Amino acid sequence: MAVQNLQSVPAELSPEELEAAAQRDADGQANFDRVMAEDSRIEPRDWMPADYRKSLLRQISQHAHSEIIGMQPEANWISRAPSLKRKAILMAKVQDEAGHGLYLYSAAETLGQSRDEMMDALIAGKARYSSIFNYPARTWADMGAIGWLVDGAAICNQVPLCRASYGPYGRAMVRVCKEESFHQRQGFEILLELANGTAEQKQMAQDAVNRWYAPALMMFGPPDDDSPNSRESMAWNIKRFSNDELRSRFVGMMVEQVRVLGLTLPDSEIRFNEDTKKWEHGPLDWNEFKEVLAGRGPCNAQRLERRREAHDDGAWVRESAAAYAAKQVNKQKEYAA
Ligand code: BYC
């Protein structure tokens, strides 16, 4: 019997041990297949195929990084919020995003990679995070557009992830989605107020929607025929819907909501296709998407630089926490002796 999952095999094995390891893998695979067929959940201590673990780590760590880098465009506006109330709301939202990052790093850690390793990869520019956060937030109306469109796209993408087959990821998503709903409403409300303000304010809101619309649609990932991870991810019940399917749903939601705002979406080709029963939108610039993913978007360098600075500035906190933890361990040892 061949050993399927090398992670479960220690370095030097006798033929008997090898046989036992192969049996464990076969049993593990059978259990994994059953869980997938029943659409139930895999937990951290369960056997899982190495590729499933790798793909989850890939997606969850990227997701965590997105939450952390995603704090930047909005944090830039905290000091310039137009009122104390707006400042308090925006601060709470940005703090929520930090919390989402923490839940997600914790979920990713259960798969065997430490938060330090993930953070090092981000800081070294080796890790992905959502393309959307490489665009600048130019005016206060951008806080509205980010909340409404970006958090709206995030909810659309993440509600199905609440049913992801990996327990810690799915559970983290439940809380994240609840908080994202509040975020989207606050964005919508900012835009609504501006859209009902002076002609200049309404124009500012429209301009923000015009700039964030296409990048928000690209958050759902490349078109289905150019999405190398989708097939496996859907077979493993991580993703429930394809990138295009979710993008189409999102467009349908936004079409209704933009009417309430009294604004327009910068896309004259949006239509509901009666044959497919799907919303369609105009072409997106996938070359721009590729450029952003390659690190050449409008703010990629600035976002990473800021994250590096924040990491360096926080070194004393990590050192203090480690020194305190070491002290506690020593105390325990002394107490036990
Ligand atoms: N940006 O095969 P595909 C938030 C990559 S934060 C960058 O379709 P998959 C918020 C993709 O990773 C919300 N990269 O991949 C925070 C893959 O590269 P690798 C963030 C992208 O995984 C603060 C390659 O392209 N949400 O809401 O099947 C303030 C091919 O793609 C993007 C999440 O992270 C992109 N947009 O599907 C405010 C959701 N799209 O890994 C708000 C969780 C694709 O092979 N993630 N790529 O090197 C997912 O749902 C899925 O990973 C994706 C992509 C739908 C994004």
Coordinates of C-alpha atoms and ligand atoms in Angstrom, one line a residue, residues 55 58-60 62-74 93 97 100 104 128-134 146-147 150-151 153-155 157-158 161 169 173 176 180 183 215 218-223 226-231 233 239 243 246 289 292-293, ligand 1:
S55 CA -5.1 25.2 -0.4
R58 CA -3.3 29.7 0.9
Q59 CA -6.8 31.0 1.0
I60 CA -7.2 31.7 4.7
Q62 CA -4.5 35.6 2.0
H63 CA -7.9 36.4 3.5
A64 CA -6.2 37.4 6.9
H65 CA -3.7 39.6 5.1
S66 CA -6.5 41.3 3.2
E67 CA -8.2 42.2 6.4
I68 CA -5.0 43.7 7.9
I69 CA -3.9 45.6 4.8
G70 CA -7.5 46.5 4.2
M71 CA -7.4 48.6 7.4
Q72 CA -5.2 51.2 5.6
P73 CA -7.4 52.9 3.1
E74 CA -10.0 53.6 5.8
K93 CA -15.1 49.5 11.7
E97 CA -11.1 44.5 10.4
H100 CA -11.2 39.6 11.4
L104 CA -8.4 34.3 10.3
R128 CA -1.1 37.8 -1.7
Y129 CA -3.9 40.0 -0.3
S130 CA -7.0 41.3 -2.0
S131 CA -6.4 43.4 -5.1
I132 CA -8.9 46.0 -3.9
F133 CA -6.7 47.4 -1.2
N134 CA -4.2 48.7 -3.7
I146 CA -15.7 51.1 0.3
G147 CA -18.3 50.2 2.9
V150 CA -16.1 46.5 -1.0
D151 CA -17.8 45.2 2.2
A153 CA -18.7 42.3 -2.3
A154 CA -17.0 40.7 0.8
I155 CA -20.3 39.7 2.3
N157 CA -18.2 36.2 -1.2
Q158 CA -18.1 35.3 2.5
L161 CA -17.8 30.5 3.1
Y169 CA -12.7 28.8 8.7
M173 CA -16.7 33.5 8.7
V176 CA -17.0 38.2 10.2
E180 CA -19.5 43.1 7.6
H183 CA -19.9 47.8 7.7
P215 CA -12.1 47.0 -8.6
M218 CA -12.6 42.1 -9.5
M219 CA -12.5 41.1 -5.8
F220 CA -14.4 37.9 -6.8
G221 CA -11.3 36.7 -8.6
P222 CA -10.5 36.0 -12.3
P223 CA -13.2 34.8 -14.7
D226 CA -9.0 31.5 -15.8
S227 CA -9.5 30.4 -12.2
P228 CA -7.0 27.5 -11.5
N229 CA -8.1 26.9 -7.9
S230 CA -11.8 26.8 -8.3
R231 CA -12.4 23.2 -9.4
S233 CA -11.8 24.2 -4.0
K239 CA -15.9 27.5 -2.3
N243 CA -16.1 33.6 -9.1
L246 CA -20.9 35.4 -7.2
F289 CA -6.1 43.0 -12.3
V292 CA -2.2 44.8 -9.4
L293 CA -1.6 41.1 -8.5
Ligands
BYC1 N1 -7.0 39.8 -5.1 O1 -8.0 30.4 -8.9 P1 -8.6 31.7 -8.3 C1 -12.5 42.7 3.4 C2 -5.6 35.1 -6.8 S1 -11.2 41.6 3.1 C3 -5.8 39.2 -5.1 O2 -9.9 32.1 -8.7 P2 -9.5 31.1 -5.6 C4 -12.2 44.0 4.0 C5 -5.9 33.8 -6.1 O3 -5.5 33.9 -4.8 C6 -11.9 40.4 2.1 N2 -5.6 37.9 -5.5 O4 -8.4 31.6 -6.7 C7 -11.1 44.2 4.8 C8 -5.0 32.9 -7.0 O5 -3.7 33.1 -6.6 P3 -2.8 31.9 -5.8 C9 -11.0 39.6 1.3 C10 -6.6 37.3 -6.1 O6 -8.8 31.1 -4.3 C11 -10.8 45.5 5.3 C12 -5.2 33.5 -8.4 O7 -5.6 34.8 -8.2 N3 -11.7 38.4 0.9 O8 -13.5 42.4 3.0 O9 -10.2 29.9 -6.0 C13 -11.7 46.6 5.0 C14 -6.2 32.7 -9.2 O10 -7.6 32.9 -8.6 C15 -7.9 37.8 -6.2 C16 -11.2 37.2 0.8 O11 -10.0 37.0 0.9 C17 -8.1 39.1 -5.7 N4 -9.2 39.8 -5.7 O12 -10.5 32.3 -5.6 C18 -12.8 46.3 4.2 C19 -12.1 36.1 0.5 N5 -8.7 37.0 -6.8 O13 -3.4 31.8 -4.5 C20 -13.1 45.1 3.7 C21 -11.5 34.7 0.6 C22 -8.0 35.9 -7.0 O14 -3.1 30.6 -6.6 N6 -11.0 34.2 -0.7 N7 -6.7 36.1 -6.6 O15 -1.4 32.4 -5.8 C23 -11.7 33.7 -1.7 O16 -12.9 33.6 -1.6 C24 -11.0 33.2 -2.9 O17 -9.6 33.0 -2.5 C25 -11.0 34.2 -4.1 C26 -10.2 33.6 -5.2 C27 -12.5 34.2 -4.6 C28 -10.6 35.6 -3.8

